[in-house]
XYZ file of C-alpha atoms in Angstrom:
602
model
C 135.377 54.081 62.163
C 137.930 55.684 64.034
C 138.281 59.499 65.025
C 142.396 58.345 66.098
C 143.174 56.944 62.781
C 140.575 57.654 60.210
C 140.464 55.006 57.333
C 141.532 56.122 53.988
C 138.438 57.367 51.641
C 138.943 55.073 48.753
C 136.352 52.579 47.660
C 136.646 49.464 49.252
C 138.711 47.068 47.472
C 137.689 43.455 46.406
C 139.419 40.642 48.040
C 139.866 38.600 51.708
C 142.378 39.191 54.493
C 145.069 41.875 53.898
C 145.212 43.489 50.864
C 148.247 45.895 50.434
C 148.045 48.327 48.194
C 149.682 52.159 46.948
C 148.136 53.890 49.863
C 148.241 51.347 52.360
C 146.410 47.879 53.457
C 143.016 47.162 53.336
C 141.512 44.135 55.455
C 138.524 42.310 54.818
C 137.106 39.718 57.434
C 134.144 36.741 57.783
C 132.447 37.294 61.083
C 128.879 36.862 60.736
C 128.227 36.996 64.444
C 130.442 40.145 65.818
C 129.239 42.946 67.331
C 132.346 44.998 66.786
C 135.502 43.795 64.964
C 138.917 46.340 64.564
C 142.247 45.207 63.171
C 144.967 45.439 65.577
C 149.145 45.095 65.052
C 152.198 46.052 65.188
C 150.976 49.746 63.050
C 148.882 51.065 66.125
C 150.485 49.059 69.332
C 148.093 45.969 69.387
C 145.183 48.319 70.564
C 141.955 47.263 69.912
C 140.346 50.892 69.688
C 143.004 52.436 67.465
C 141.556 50.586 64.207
C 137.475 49.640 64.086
C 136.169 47.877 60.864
C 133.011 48.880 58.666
C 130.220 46.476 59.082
C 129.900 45.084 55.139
C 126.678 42.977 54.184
C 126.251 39.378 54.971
C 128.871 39.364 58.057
C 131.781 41.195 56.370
C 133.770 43.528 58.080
C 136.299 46.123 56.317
C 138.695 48.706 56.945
C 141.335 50.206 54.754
C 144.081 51.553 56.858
C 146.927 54.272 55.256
C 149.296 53.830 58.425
C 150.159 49.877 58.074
C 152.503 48.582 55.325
C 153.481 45.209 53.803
C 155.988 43.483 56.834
C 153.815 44.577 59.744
C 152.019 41.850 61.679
C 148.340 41.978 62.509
C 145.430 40.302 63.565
C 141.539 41.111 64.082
C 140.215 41.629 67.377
C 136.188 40.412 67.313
C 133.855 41.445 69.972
C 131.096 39.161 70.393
C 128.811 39.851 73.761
C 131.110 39.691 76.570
C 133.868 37.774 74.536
C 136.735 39.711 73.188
C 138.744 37.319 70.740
C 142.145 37.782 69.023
C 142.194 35.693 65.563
C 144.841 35.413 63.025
C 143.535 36.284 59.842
C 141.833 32.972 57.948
C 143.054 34.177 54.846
C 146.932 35.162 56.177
C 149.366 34.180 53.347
C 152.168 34.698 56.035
C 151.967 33.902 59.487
C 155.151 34.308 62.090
C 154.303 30.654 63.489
C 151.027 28.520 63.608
C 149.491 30.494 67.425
C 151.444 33.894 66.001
C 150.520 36.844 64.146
C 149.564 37.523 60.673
C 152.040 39.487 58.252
C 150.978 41.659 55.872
C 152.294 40.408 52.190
C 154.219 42.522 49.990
C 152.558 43.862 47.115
C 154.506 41.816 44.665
C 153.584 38.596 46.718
C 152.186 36.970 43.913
C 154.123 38.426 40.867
C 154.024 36.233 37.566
C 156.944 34.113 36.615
C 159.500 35.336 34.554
C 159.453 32.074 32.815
C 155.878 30.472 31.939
C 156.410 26.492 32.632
C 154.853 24.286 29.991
C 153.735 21.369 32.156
C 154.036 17.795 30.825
C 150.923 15.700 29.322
C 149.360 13.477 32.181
C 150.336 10.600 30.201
C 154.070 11.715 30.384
C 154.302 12.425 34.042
C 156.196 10.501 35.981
C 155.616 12.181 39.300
C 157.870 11.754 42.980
C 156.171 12.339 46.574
C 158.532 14.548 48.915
C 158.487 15.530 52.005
C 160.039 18.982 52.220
C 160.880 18.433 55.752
C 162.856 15.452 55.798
C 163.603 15.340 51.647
C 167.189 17.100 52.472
C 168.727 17.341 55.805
C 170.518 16.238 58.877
C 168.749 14.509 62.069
C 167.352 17.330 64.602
C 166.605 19.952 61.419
C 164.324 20.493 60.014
C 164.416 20.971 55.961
C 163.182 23.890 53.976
C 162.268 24.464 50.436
C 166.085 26.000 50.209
C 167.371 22.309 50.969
C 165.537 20.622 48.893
C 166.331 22.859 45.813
C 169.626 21.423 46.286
C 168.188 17.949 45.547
C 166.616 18.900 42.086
C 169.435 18.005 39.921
C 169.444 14.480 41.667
C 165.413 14.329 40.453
C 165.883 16.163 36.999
C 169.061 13.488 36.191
C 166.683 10.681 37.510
C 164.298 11.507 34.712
C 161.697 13.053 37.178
C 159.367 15.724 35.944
C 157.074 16.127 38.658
C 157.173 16.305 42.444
C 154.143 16.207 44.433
C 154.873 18.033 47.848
C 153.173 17.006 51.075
C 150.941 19.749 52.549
C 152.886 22.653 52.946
C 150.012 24.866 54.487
C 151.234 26.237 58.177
C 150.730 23.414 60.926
C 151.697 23.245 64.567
C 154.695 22.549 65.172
C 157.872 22.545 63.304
C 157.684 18.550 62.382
C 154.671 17.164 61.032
C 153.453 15.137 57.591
C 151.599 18.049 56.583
C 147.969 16.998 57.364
C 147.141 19.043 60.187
C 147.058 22.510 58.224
C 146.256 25.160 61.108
C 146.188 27.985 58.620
C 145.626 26.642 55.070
C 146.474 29.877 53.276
C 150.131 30.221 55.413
C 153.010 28.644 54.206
C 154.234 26.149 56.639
C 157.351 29.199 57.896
C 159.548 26.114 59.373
C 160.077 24.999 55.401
C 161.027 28.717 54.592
C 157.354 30.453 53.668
C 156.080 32.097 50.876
C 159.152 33.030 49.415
C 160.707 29.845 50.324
C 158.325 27.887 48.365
C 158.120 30.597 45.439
C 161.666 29.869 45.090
C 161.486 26.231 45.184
C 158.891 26.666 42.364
C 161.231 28.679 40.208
C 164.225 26.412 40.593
C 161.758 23.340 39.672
C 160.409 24.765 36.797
C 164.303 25.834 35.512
C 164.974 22.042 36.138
C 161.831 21.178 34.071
C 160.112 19.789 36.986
C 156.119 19.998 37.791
C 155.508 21.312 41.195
C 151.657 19.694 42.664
C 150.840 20.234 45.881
C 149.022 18.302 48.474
C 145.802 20.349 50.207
C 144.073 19.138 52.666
C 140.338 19.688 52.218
C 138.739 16.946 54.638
C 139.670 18.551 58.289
C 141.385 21.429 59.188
C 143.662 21.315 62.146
C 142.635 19.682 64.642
C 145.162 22.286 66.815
C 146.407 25.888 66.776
C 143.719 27.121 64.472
C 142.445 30.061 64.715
C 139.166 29.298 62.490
C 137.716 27.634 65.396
C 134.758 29.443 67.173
C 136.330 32.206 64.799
C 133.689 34.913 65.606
C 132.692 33.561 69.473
C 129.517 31.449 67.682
C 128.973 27.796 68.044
C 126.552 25.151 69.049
C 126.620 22.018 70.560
C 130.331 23.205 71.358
C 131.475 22.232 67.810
C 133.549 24.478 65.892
C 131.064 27.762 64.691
C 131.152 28.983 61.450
C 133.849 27.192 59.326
C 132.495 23.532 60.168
C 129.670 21.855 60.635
C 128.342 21.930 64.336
C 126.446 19.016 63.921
C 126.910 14.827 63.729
C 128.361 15.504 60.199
C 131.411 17.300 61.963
C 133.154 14.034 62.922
C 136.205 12.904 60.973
C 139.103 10.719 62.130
C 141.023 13.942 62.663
C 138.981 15.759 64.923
C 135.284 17.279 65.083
C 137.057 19.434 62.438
C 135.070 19.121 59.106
C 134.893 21.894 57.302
C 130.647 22.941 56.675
C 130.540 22.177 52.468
C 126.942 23.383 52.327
C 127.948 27.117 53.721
C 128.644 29.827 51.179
C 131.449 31.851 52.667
C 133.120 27.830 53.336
C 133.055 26.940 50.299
C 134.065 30.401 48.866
C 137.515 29.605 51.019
C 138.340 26.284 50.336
C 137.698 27.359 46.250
C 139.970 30.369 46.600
C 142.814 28.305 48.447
C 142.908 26.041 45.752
C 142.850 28.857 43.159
C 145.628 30.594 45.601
C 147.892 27.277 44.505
C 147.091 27.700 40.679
C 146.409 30.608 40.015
C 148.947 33.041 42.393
C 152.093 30.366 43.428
C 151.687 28.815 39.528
C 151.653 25.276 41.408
C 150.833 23.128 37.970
C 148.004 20.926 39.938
C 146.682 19.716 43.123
C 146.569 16.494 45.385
C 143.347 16.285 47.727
C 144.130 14.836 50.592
C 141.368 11.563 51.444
C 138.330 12.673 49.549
C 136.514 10.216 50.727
C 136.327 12.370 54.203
C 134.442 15.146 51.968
C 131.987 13.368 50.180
C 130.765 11.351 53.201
C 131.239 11.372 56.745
C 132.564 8.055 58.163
C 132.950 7.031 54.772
C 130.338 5.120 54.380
C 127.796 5.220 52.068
C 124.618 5.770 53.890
C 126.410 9.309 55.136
C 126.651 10.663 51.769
C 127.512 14.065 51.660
C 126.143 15.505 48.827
C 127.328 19.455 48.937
C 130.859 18.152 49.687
C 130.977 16.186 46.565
C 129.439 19.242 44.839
C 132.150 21.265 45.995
C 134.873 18.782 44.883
C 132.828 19.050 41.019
C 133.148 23.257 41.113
C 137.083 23.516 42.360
C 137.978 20.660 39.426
C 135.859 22.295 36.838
C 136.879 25.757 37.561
C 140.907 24.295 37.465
C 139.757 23.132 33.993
C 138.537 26.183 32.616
C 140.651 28.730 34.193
C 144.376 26.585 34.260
C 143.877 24.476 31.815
C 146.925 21.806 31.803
C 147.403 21.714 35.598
C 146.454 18.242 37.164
C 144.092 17.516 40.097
C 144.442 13.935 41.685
C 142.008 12.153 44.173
C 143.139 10.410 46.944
C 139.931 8.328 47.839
C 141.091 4.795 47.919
C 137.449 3.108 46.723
C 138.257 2.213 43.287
C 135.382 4.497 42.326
C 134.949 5.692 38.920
C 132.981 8.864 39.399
C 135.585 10.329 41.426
C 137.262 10.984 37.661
C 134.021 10.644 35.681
C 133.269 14.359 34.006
C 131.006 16.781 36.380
C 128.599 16.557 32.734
C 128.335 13.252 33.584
C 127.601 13.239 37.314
C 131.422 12.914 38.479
C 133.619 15.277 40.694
C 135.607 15.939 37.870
C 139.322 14.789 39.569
C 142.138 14.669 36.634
C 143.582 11.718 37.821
C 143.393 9.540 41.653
C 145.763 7.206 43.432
C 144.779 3.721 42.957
C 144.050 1.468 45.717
C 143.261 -1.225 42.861
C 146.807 -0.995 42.003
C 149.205 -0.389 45.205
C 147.538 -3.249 47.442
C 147.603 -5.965 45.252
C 150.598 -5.200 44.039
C 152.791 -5.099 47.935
C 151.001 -7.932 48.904
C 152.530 -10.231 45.820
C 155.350 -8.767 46.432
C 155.590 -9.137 50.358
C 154.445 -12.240 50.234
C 157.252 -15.114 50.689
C 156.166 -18.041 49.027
C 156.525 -18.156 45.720
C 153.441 -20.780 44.699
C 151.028 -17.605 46.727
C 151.751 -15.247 44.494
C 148.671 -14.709 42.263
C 149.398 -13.539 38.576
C 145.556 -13.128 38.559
C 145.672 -10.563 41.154
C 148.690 -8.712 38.644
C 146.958 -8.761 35.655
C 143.698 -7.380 37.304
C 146.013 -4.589 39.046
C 148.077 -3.752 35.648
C 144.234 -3.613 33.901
C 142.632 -1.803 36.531
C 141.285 1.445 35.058
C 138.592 4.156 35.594
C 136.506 5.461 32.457
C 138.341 3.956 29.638
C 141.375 5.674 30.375
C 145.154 4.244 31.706
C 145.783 7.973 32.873
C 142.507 8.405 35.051
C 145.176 6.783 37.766
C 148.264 6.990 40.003
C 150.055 3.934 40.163
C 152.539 3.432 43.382
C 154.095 0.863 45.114
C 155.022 3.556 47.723
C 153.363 6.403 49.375
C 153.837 8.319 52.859
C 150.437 6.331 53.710
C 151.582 2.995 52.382
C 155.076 3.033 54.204
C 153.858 4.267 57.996
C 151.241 3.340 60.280
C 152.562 -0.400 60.831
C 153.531 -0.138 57.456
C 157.227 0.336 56.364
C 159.132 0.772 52.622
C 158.690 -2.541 50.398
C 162.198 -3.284 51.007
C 161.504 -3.494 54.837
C 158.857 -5.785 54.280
C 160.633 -8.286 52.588
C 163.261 -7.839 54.869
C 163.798 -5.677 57.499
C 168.014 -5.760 57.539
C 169.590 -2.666 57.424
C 171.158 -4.117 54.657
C 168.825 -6.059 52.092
C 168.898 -9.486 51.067
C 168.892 -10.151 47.019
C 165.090 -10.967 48.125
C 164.587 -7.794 49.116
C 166.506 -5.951 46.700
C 165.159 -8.116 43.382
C 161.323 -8.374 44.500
C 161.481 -4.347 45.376
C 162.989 -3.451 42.113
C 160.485 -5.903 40.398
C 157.777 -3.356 41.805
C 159.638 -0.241 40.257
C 159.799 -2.424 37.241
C 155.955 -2.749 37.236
C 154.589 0.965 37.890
C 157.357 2.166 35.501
C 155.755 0.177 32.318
C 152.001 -0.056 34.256
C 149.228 1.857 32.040
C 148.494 5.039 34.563
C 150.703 8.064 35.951
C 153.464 6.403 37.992
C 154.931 7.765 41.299
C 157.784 7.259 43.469
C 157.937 8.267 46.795
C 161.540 10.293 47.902
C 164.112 7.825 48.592
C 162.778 5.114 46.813
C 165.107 5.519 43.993
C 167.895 3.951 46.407
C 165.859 1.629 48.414
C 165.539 3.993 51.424
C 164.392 1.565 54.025
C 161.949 1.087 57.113
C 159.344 2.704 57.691
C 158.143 7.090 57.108
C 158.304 9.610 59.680
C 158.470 13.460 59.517
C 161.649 13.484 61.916
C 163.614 10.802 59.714
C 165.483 12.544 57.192
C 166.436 10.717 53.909
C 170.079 9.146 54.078
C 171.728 10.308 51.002
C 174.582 7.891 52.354
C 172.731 5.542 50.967
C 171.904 7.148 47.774
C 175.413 6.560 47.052
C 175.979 2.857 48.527
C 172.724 2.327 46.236
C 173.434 4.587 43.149
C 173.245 1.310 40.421
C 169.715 0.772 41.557
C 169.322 4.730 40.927
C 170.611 4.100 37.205
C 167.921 1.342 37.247
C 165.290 3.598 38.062
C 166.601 6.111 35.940
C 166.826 3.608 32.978
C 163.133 2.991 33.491
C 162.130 6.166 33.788
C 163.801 6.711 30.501
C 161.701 3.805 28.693
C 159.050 5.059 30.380
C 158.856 8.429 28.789
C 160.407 7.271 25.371
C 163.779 8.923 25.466
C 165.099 6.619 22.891
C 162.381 7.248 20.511
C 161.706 3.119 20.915
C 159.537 2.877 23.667
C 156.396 4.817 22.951
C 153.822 2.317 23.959
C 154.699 2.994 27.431
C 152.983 6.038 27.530
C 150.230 4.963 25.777
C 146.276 3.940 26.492
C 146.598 0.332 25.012
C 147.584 -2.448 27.506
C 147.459 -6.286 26.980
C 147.957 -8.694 29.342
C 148.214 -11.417 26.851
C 150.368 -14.459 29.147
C 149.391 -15.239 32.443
C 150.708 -17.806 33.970
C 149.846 -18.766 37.544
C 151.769 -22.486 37.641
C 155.189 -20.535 36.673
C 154.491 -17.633 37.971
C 155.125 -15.607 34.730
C 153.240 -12.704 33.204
C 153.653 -11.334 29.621
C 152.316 -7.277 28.972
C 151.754 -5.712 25.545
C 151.599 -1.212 25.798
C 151.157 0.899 23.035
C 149.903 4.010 21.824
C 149.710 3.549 17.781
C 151.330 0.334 17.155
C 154.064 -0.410 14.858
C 158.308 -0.438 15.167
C 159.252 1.837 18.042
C 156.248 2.154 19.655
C 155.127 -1.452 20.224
C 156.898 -2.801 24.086
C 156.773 -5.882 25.278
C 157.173 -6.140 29.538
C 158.088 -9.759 30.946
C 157.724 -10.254 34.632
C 158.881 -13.612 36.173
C 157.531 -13.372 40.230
C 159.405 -16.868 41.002
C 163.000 -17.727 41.916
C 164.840 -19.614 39.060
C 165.367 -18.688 35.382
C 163.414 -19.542 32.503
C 164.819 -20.747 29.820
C 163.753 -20.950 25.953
C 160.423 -19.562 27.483
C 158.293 -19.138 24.465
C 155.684 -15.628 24.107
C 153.775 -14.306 21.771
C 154.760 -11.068 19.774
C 152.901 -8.883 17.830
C 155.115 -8.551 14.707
C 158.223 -10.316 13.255
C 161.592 -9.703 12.872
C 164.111 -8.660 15.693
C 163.046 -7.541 19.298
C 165.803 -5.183 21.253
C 166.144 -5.971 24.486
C 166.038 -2.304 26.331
C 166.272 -3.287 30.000
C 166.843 -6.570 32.387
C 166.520 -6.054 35.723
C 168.605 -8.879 36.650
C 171.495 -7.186 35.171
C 174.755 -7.303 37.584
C 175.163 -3.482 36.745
C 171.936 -2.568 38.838
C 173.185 -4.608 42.091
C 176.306 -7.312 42.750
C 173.018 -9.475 44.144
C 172.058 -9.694 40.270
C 171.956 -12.894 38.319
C 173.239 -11.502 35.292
C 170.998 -14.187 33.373
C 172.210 -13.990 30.101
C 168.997 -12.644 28.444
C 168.696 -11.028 24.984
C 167.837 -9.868 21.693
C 165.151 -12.260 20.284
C 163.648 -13.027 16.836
C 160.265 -13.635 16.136
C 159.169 -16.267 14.080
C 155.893 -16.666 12.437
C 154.026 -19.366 14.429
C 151.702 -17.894 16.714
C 151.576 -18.136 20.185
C 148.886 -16.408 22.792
C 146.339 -14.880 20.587
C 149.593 -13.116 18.859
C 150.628 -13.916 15.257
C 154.240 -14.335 16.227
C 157.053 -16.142 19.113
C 160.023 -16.368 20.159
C 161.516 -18.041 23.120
C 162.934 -15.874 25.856
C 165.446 -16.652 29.285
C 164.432 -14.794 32.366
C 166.171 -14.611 35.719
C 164.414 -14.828 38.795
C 162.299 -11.920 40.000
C 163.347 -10.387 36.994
C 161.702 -7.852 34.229
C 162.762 -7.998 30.369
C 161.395 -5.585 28.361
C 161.545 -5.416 24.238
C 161.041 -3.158 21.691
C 161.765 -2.912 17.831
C 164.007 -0.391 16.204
C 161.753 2.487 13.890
């Protein structure tokens, strides 16, 4: 303790990092190998003698100082042997740039919401990935949570009601995806910080719109973080006492894996997620590539068993103490368990993107010859589910992974114009058309909604020029999106857990889908996709009941694009011979690479 500047006499307060309070700002810090550690900052001139911390059990360190305030920047200065290391807090919820200074938070940092947001059921979500920094602004900026609350009513009139934000933990750098978080508790300050983002989440929730937000769990860094060799400790020159210094350190992002089995890590990554939930009021999470913390080159022989173990406590805990917020998987292995109950064995995940889905899907869909296309490979992708449930998955045509890395937007692949051919434009639509009325959560990713082309990069803002050259094939997304989540009161099925894939056929390249939830008028929907150029004419399907069947949307519709058909589809009647397992039929016209989908009145 320090004769200068003695501490203040109250009994140490509970908590990490800085922790303002009436009398000043207490600091608590992980450093289970320093010899001496002091807080130093802008309060007492950077000096490293002014401030000296209480040696805690277990390699904590504390000090409660009465001279620094909420505003002032700090950091701890650890003195291990002959090293003498500056370190920006691990748990700083505001940092002045990723190699900077802590800042001490205001006491109301985390006040509740005036407002409590009732998030949507899973199986009404209909979620859109954005990229804060190029979601809304001009080339050489970089946007901010400010921006892109200027976007929202574009999103709420689109029918969105959930955005899932790309990491937004501080990185290095101003431009980035997000998946190099340097200081996972800092709010990237490029996008606008902690009260950038807690006003982002306020204007959301006004606009009736879930906010989840990507973490990344699998690496930290690999640059400008501080956690590395945090206290002067390593061995075999790995990273000391946040990862794992041995052969399990390796990821594809660095030696940078965080060490699962190691109280104090785990303790971290747990709070940081509960930071999201529980402080911010984010209304779930995304884990970035799980697969990375449940084994180590993801492989199965390098299981990882205390990673998977942590992935089971965070999801459990998010059950019991927030229940209604979402937690989805990004793992990519069509793997059950990943959303199988922790009672059960399973890491307990909400929900995960589904590889069984997305690449299936593109490829029929990419792929230019009509007789290739398998209708096999669509049914199995509209059927594909994990643990008897349509909502235990994401489905996606698009992603920030699916549309970079030699890949570009669906559009692009089809062709790669500026301006797309009615291929192009009919083919990608047919994709909307199919994780719109898919069993599973669907999800967009920004831009898609107006067939934002080529291919994703963090310095590429979205063209909202184009938004408006494309705004008919917005109202078809938004049309969708309206069927989707029953807005009509005649659509119900879509959200449901029942899905039939009654008519496949692979010679005509024609698929027939039954949804529902309950059954009956209103709540029965039958989907049509036709994957081939050329209508279809007096095309007979089976139906589930007789009588009249609305038809609520055709893609090939003129008002969606000038490249339309405008095949005059419409209204049908069913009669009562039976056709496809289904008591009732009734012939149908389709246009090519088109999507009908029916419904009866209540």
């Amino acid at each position: 303790m320090s004769a200068a500047n003695p501490q203040t006499s109250f009994d140490p307060l509970p908590g990490m990092g800085a922790i303002p309070h009436a009398h000043g700002v207490a600091f608590r810090v992980w450093a289970p190998h320093a010899d001496q550690v002091s807080v130093i900052g802008s309060f007492n001139d950077w000096q490293a003698e002014s401030d000296a911390c209480v040696h805690e059990e277990n390699g904590y360190w504390y000090a409660d100082l009465s001279h620094a305030k909420p505003g002032d920047e700090y950091k701890f200065h650890i003195i291990n042997g002959e090293q003498q290391l500056q370190r920006i807090d691990p748990y700083a919820k505001i940092v002045t740039n990723s190699v900077g200074s802590g800042v001490i938070p205001a006491l109301d940092l985390f006040e509740p919401p005036e407002n409590q947001f009732q998030m949507p059921a899973w199986n009404d979500l209909v979620i859109y990935e954005l990229h804060i920094g190029t979601f809304n602004t001009e080339e050489g900026k970089v946007g901010t949570f400010d921006s892109a609350i200027e976007r929202l009513p574009h999103l709420k009139a689109l029918g969105i009601n959930a955005v899932e934000l790309m990491p937004i933990a501080e990185f290095a750098g101003d431009y980035s995806w997000g998946y190099n978080p340097a200081h996972p508790y800092a709010i990237e300050s490029a996008y606008g910080g902690a009260d950038g983002f807690k006003r982002f989440l306020t204007a959301a929730h006004e606009a009736g719109i879930a906010v989840i937000v990507d973490v990344v769990y699998n690496h930290f860094g690999p640059s400008d973080i501080s956690l590395w060799q945090f206290d002067g400790w390593s061995e075999n020159d790995k990273g000391g006492i946040y990862f794992y210094n041995d052969w399990r350190s390796t990821t594809p992002w660095g030696d940078t894996r965080p060490d699962y089995g190691r109280g104090e890590v785990r303790q971290y990554i747990f709070d940081n997620a509960m930071m999201w939930l529980g402080d911010y009021h984010a209304d779930g999470l995304r884990y970035d590539m799980t697969l990375y913390i449940r084994s180590v080159e993801a492989d199965a022989q390098d299981l990882i068993a205390e990673g998977f173990s942590l992935l089971q406590w965070i999801n459990s805990e998010v059950q019991i103490r927030h229940p209604g917020k979402i937690t989805i998987a990004e793992d990519l292995q069509n793997s059950a368990e990943l959303t199988l109950a922790k009672e059960h064995g399973g890491a307990n995940f909400s929900s995960q993107w589904d590889a069984g889905f997305v690449h299936p899907i593109r490829e029929v869909l990419i792929e230019g010859d009509d007789a290739n296309r398998s209708m096999h490979a669509v049914r199995d992708a509209l059927l594909n589910q994990y643990n008897n449930d349509a909502f235990q998955r994401v489905v996606y045509t698009e992603s920030h992974d699916e549309v970079a890395n030699g890949k570009q937007r669906l559009v692009s692949e089809i062709d790669p114009s500026e301006k797309p051919n009615r291929y192009a434009i009919k083919r990608s639509t047919l994709g909307a058309a199919l994780v719109l009325t898919a069993p599973g959560i669907p999800m967009l990713l920004q831009g898609q909604e107006f067939l934002r082309d080529q291919w994703f990069r963090d310095d590429r803002p979205i063209d909202w020029q184009r938004a408006e050259e494309y705004a008919d094939i917005t109202t078809m997304y938004r049309d969708l999106i309206n069927l989707r989540l029953n807005r009509a009161g005649n659509s119900a099925g879509l959200s449901g857990q029942h899905t039939s894939v009654y008519h496949v056929n692979d010679n005509d390249k024609l698929i027939a889908m039954h949804r529902s939830k309950e059954g009956g008028a209103g709540d029965d929907v039958i989907v049509v996709f036709n994957f081939t150029e050329g209508r279809k004419e007096n095309y007979v399907i089976g139906l589930p009941q007789g009588g009249e069947w609305k038809l609520r949307f055709n893609s090939d519709a003129t008002l969606y694009n000038e490249e339309m058909d405008e095949t005059p589809s419409g209204d049908i009647t069913a009669s009562e011979e039976g056709k496809d397992g289904l008591g009732y039929s009734a012939p149908i016209t389709i246009g090519a690479y088109a999507c009908l989908i029916y419904s009866q009145d209540k």
